[in-house]
Amino acid sequence: MKKNALLIKNARIIDPANDIDMIGSILIKDGIIQQTGGSITDSAPQIIDATGLVACPGFIDLHCHLREPGFEEKETVASGAAAASRGGFTTICCMPNTNPPLDNAATIDYVNTLAARESGRVTILTVGCITKNREGREITDMSELAGAGCVGFSDDGSPVSSSRIMVLAMLKAASLGLPIIDHCEDLELSHGGQMNDGWVAARLGLKGIPAAAEESIIARDIVLAEMTGAGLHITHVSTGGAVKLIREAKSKGLKITADVTPHHLTLTDERIASNPVKPEESPAFDTLAKVNPPLRSAADVEALIQGINDGTINAIATDHAPHTDEEKLCEFELAASGISGFETAFGVLMTLVHAGKINLNTLIARMTIGPSRVLINRFGRTGTLAAASPADIALLDVNRQWIVDKNNLLSKGKNTPFDGYTLKGTVVATIHRGEIVYRNSSPGIAQ
Amino acid sequence: MSMHETKSWPAGQGTMLPASMESWNHKHILDLDDFSREEIDLVFEIADGMVEILARDVKKVPTLRGKTIATMFFEPSTRTRASFELAAKYLGADTVSLDAAKSSVAKGESLIDSLRTLQALQVDTIIIRHPCSGAPYLAAKHLETKIINAGDGCHAHPSQGLLDIYTMRKQLGDLSGRKLVIIGDIMHSRVARSNLWGTRNFDIKVILCAPPALIPYGLKQWTENCGLHHVSIEHDLDTAIEGADIVMPLRLQKERQQSGLISSMREYIRLYQVNDARLSRAKPGAIIMHPGPMNEGIEINHDVAYGKRSLIEQQVTNGVAIRMALLYLIAGGKIR
């Protein structure tokens, strides 16, 4: 496909992969970055004057749920792709807990077919199941799933309880050179749990999920990864203890990587009891803040931020988990867990930058080259603005304020705990393979 | 506040509201976490008048005539439901009772739809009991109808908390410096939680006594963060009960053994049953309360339950008076 040339000029280019932070231009031709630098004299038929904006590699999301096949009322590949583009994402990895689950090549092929229709705006990669039907009993034909193109293996949401099965899965994954993407949860410890096991749970009379439910399985799987030589990616880390375990494992030179979500970096379990934009509803029992792993304590949030800053945590992943309104408009114990996260991710994370807790360049690194390296560049040279890379770029206004209105989300899932929040920082445009696939033209959401 | 002063309201025609009525600021009654001492005193003051009505031959006043009050119980209950329904009837309200566990839920209707239906039926006040913590908050958030929480999951049971404190005050007078011991399944007890909130403005000490597995992990931090400085935890009952003025064992559900939270009923009885020997460590004249229904022979033995120190039956009678007072304050049109 012949694509037009595009020049982005006067942007603050932040490209952590190449240690670049400068005012300059990016020249794109045929969907490929031709040149990135301060003194590009070439012109192009299409020019974006990005004065005052940041240009960085398009965001890469290692963990999202597109719900298709099986849960099209929550999200479809198409609606999820639109939401991802608006969030500045150019590569996303969807989890296999669909119905039927992605535990065989045929279902992965099916999702790949749907993904191909969206390939004009976002690259969608799939994660395959570790076990058949995500039941934790028999491992899938992992080589077949790898052949169908999956980026790793996960039984996300239904973690593998059996250590023996996990060993078998790791041995196989290691032989295929793909990581186990691990949702770490001891299902016996978390059984019946609704939220973090802390003071808010005690107050609200909701059953707690202890930090140990996550940490004990992380500890187990680090040991098993060392034994099998598998690559282990620990997803949606939520506790300070988990960060510590991962830091220690990495210092031993193990192939361990990790990601954390925007909500775990910015909200605590207190959000379930009270909503800063609706202080009159307290305690709120707010199902929009129900998520698994649960929102934790302020001390955990600080430890996660520390993990982002010191590199213990490689990536920020949304765990975009859309649900219908009905699944949230109910009793807390019956409500679905999950947060629709694509479209708020960057704005939410910018609160940490504006608060001086994370440097902008670090944030961008954890959303671009960080996750790209978890995927070991096997699925395209992403997360960089180096010449000859695919032209996946996000244009950001780090100071523009907007108010989150869940009804304006492109995702079918309106389930965001950030509804009504004023955020400072937004995605102005998303460029995928050289094409402008999203442009923020809705003054309705901006102040 | 005098316990014996006679009141002409709300029974009399020239209804006289207590002077402190302006302090009442609740549309709903969801928990005691937002009740001031003045508000609790107001409820008690009105309840005193209700006790008087309950002592009459003809227990009927027209205060809530024309009002419709619905009870919507998603959990089996006999005493709380009967208590609320009688309270409403004694005040002249029309009542409708929805056995939610058997009706709409069985047809797959969501809670919010069931509640909206009741609202559309023009019910003035909905009294809701639900096994899920927070369910009445969902109702209060999305409905215009007034909501009274008659017990939600492990979270709150405000009318029980009020009737407990009311009963203590009637018996002991001033509660300053008194010591209340609540024994048993604190983890799953909405009664305990509402008593913690309700007692916080009474200069009373509360000791929670339970095996470690039946105390929520975050309880201590909750009491610290929310100003419940009068609350402490003690796992040993013989220590906890020392010098107590009020002893309140909680019902122990048999499921707690199946889930392993207690190792055996035998051990629980040995360590946590309130019996005469244990009670001898409490203050002379200490009172016994229980939110019911009792498991006689488990958390409490027969002699204590029916002994002269037991106020368990008074709690039931006071419960009706307290619920009449709450309905008067919530459903009575005069106030808002």
Coordinates of C-alpha atoms in Angstrom, one line a residue, chain A residues 221-382:
Chain A
D221 CA 6.5 -18.5 40.0
I222 CA 9.8 -16.7 40.4
V223 CA 11.2 -20.0 41.8
L224 CA 9.6 -22.0 39.0
A225 CA 10.9 -19.6 36.4
E226 CA 14.4 -20.0 37.7
M227 CA 14.0 -23.7 37.7
T228 CA 12.6 -23.9 34.1
G229 CA 14.5 -21.0 32.5
A230 CA 11.2 -19.5 31.3
G231 CA 10.6 -15.9 30.7
L232 CA 8.1 -14.7 33.3
H233 CA 6.1 -11.5 32.9
I234 CA 4.1 -10.6 36.0
T235 CA 1.1 -8.5 35.0
H236 CA -0.9 -5.9 37.0
V237 CA 1.4 -5.9 40.0
S238 CA -0.5 -4.4 42.9
T239 CA 1.4 -4.6 46.1
G240 CA 4.6 -3.3 47.6
G241 CA 5.6 -6.8 48.6
A242 CA 5.3 -7.9 45.0
V243 CA 7.6 -5.1 43.8
K244 CA 10.1 -6.2 46.4
L245 CA 10.0 -9.8 45.2
I246 CA 10.4 -8.8 41.6
R247 CA 13.3 -6.5 42.4
E248 CA 15.1 -9.2 44.2
A249 CA 14.5 -11.7 41.4
K250 CA 15.8 -9.3 38.8
S251 CA 18.9 -8.6 40.8
K252 CA 19.6 -12.3 40.5
G253 CA 19.6 -12.0 36.8
L254 CA 16.3 -13.9 36.2
K255 CA 14.2 -13.2 33.1
I256 CA 11.5 -11.5 35.0
T257 CA 9.5 -8.5 33.8
A258 CA 6.5 -6.8 35.2
D259 CA 3.7 -4.3 34.4
V260 CA 1.4 -2.2 36.5
T261 CA -1.9 -0.5 35.6
P262 CA -2.7 3.3 35.7
H263 CA -5.3 2.7 38.3
H264 CA -3.1 0.8 40.7
L265 CA -0.6 3.7 40.4
T266 CA -3.1 6.4 41.2
L267 CA -6.0 5.0 43.3
T268 CA -6.2 3.3 46.7
D269 CA -8.8 1.1 48.2
E270 CA -10.3 4.2 49.8
R271 CA -11.7 5.1 46.4
I272 CA -14.3 2.3 47.0
A273 CA -15.6 4.1 50.0
S274 CA -15.4 7.7 48.7
N275 CA -15.3 9.5 45.4
P276 CA -13.6 12.9 45.3
V277 CA -16.0 14.1 42.7
K278 CA -19.1 12.9 44.6
P279 CA -18.1 13.5 48.2
E280 CA -21.8 13.3 49.3
E281 CA -22.0 9.6 48.4
S282 CA -20.0 8.2 51.3
P283 CA -19.5 5.3 51.8
A284 CA -20.0 4.9 48.2
F285 CA -19.5 1.1 47.8
D286 CA -18.4 2.2 44.3
T287 CA -18.4 -0.8 42.0
L288 CA -16.5 1.3 39.4
A289 CA -13.5 0.9 41.6
K290 CA -13.9 -2.9 41.9
V291 CA -11.0 -4.5 40.0
N292 CA -8.9 -7.6 40.3
P293 CA -6.2 -7.3 41.7
P294 CA -7.9 -4.9 43.9
L295 CA -6.9 -1.3 44.5
R296 CA -4.4 -1.4 47.4
S297 CA -3.2 1.0 50.1
A298 CA -1.3 4.3 49.8
A299 CA 1.9 2.5 50.8
D300 CA 1.5 0.0 48.0
V301 CA 0.9 2.8 45.5
E302 CA 4.1 4.5 46.7
A303 CA 6.0 1.2 46.2
L304 CA 4.6 0.8 42.7
I305 CA 5.7 4.3 41.8
Q306 CA 9.1 3.5 43.2
G307 CA 9.1 0.3 41.0
I308 CA 8.3 2.4 37.9
N309 CA 11.1 4.8 38.7
D310 CA 13.8 2.3 39.5
G311 CA 12.9 0.1 36.5
T312 CA 11.7 -2.9 38.6
I313 CA 8.5 -2.5 36.7
N314 CA 9.1 -2.5 33.0
A315 CA 5.8 -1.4 31.6
I316 CA 2.5 0.2 32.3
A317 CA -0.4 -1.8 31.0
T318 CA -4.0 -0.8 31.1
D319 CA -5.8 -4.1 31.9
H320 CA -8.6 -2.4 29.9
A321 CA -11.5 -4.5 31.1
P322 CA -14.8 -3.2 29.7
H323 CA -18.1 -4.2 31.2
T324 CA -21.7 -3.3 30.6
D325 CA -23.5 -0.8 32.9
E326 CA -25.7 -3.6 34.3
E327 CA -22.7 -5.5 35.4
K328 CA -21.6 -2.5 37.6
L329 CA -25.0 -1.2 38.6
C330 CA -25.6 -3.8 41.2
E331 CA -24.5 -5.0 44.6
F332 CA -20.8 -4.7 45.2
E333 CA -20.3 -8.4 45.7
L334 CA -22.1 -9.2 42.5
A335 CA -20.4 -6.6 40.4
A336 CA -17.9 -7.4 37.7
S337 CA -14.3 -6.6 38.3
G338 CA -12.5 -4.3 35.9
I339 CA -11.9 -0.8 34.6
S340 CA -12.3 0.5 31.1
G341 CA -8.8 2.0 30.8
F342 CA -7.6 2.8 27.3
E343 CA -8.9 6.3 27.0
T344 CA -8.0 7.6 30.4
A345 CA -4.6 5.9 30.8
F346 CA -2.4 8.8 29.7
G347 CA -4.4 11.6 31.4
V348 CA -4.5 9.6 34.6
L349 CA -0.8 8.8 34.5
M350 CA 0.0 12.5 33.9
T351 CA -1.3 13.3 37.4
L352 CA 1.8 11.5 38.6
V353 CA 4.0 13.6 36.4
H354 CA 2.3 16.8 37.4
A355 CA 2.7 15.8 41.1
G356 CA 6.4 15.3 40.5
K357 CA 6.3 11.6 41.3
I358 CA 7.3 10.3 37.9
N359 CA 9.4 12.0 35.3
L360 CA 7.6 12.4 31.9
N361 CA 10.4 10.6 30.1
T362 CA 10.2 7.7 32.5
L363 CA 6.4 7.5 32.0
I364 CA 6.8 7.5 28.2
A365 CA 9.5 4.8 28.5
R366 CA 7.2 2.5 30.5
M367 CA 4.5 2.9 27.9
T368 CA 6.7 2.4 24.8
I369 CA 10.1 0.8 24.8
G370 CA 9.5 -0.9 28.2
P371 CA 6.6 -3.0 26.9
S372 CA 8.3 -3.4 23.5
R373 CA 11.3 -5.1 25.2
V374 CA 9.0 -7.4 27.1
L375 CA 7.8 -8.6 23.7
I376 CA 11.5 -8.9 22.8
N377 CA 11.0 -7.0 19.5
R378 CA 9.6 -10.2 18.1
F379 CA 6.5 -8.6 16.9
G380 CA 7.9 -5.6 15.1
R381 CA 10.3 -3.0 16.0
T382 CA 8.1 -0.8 18.1

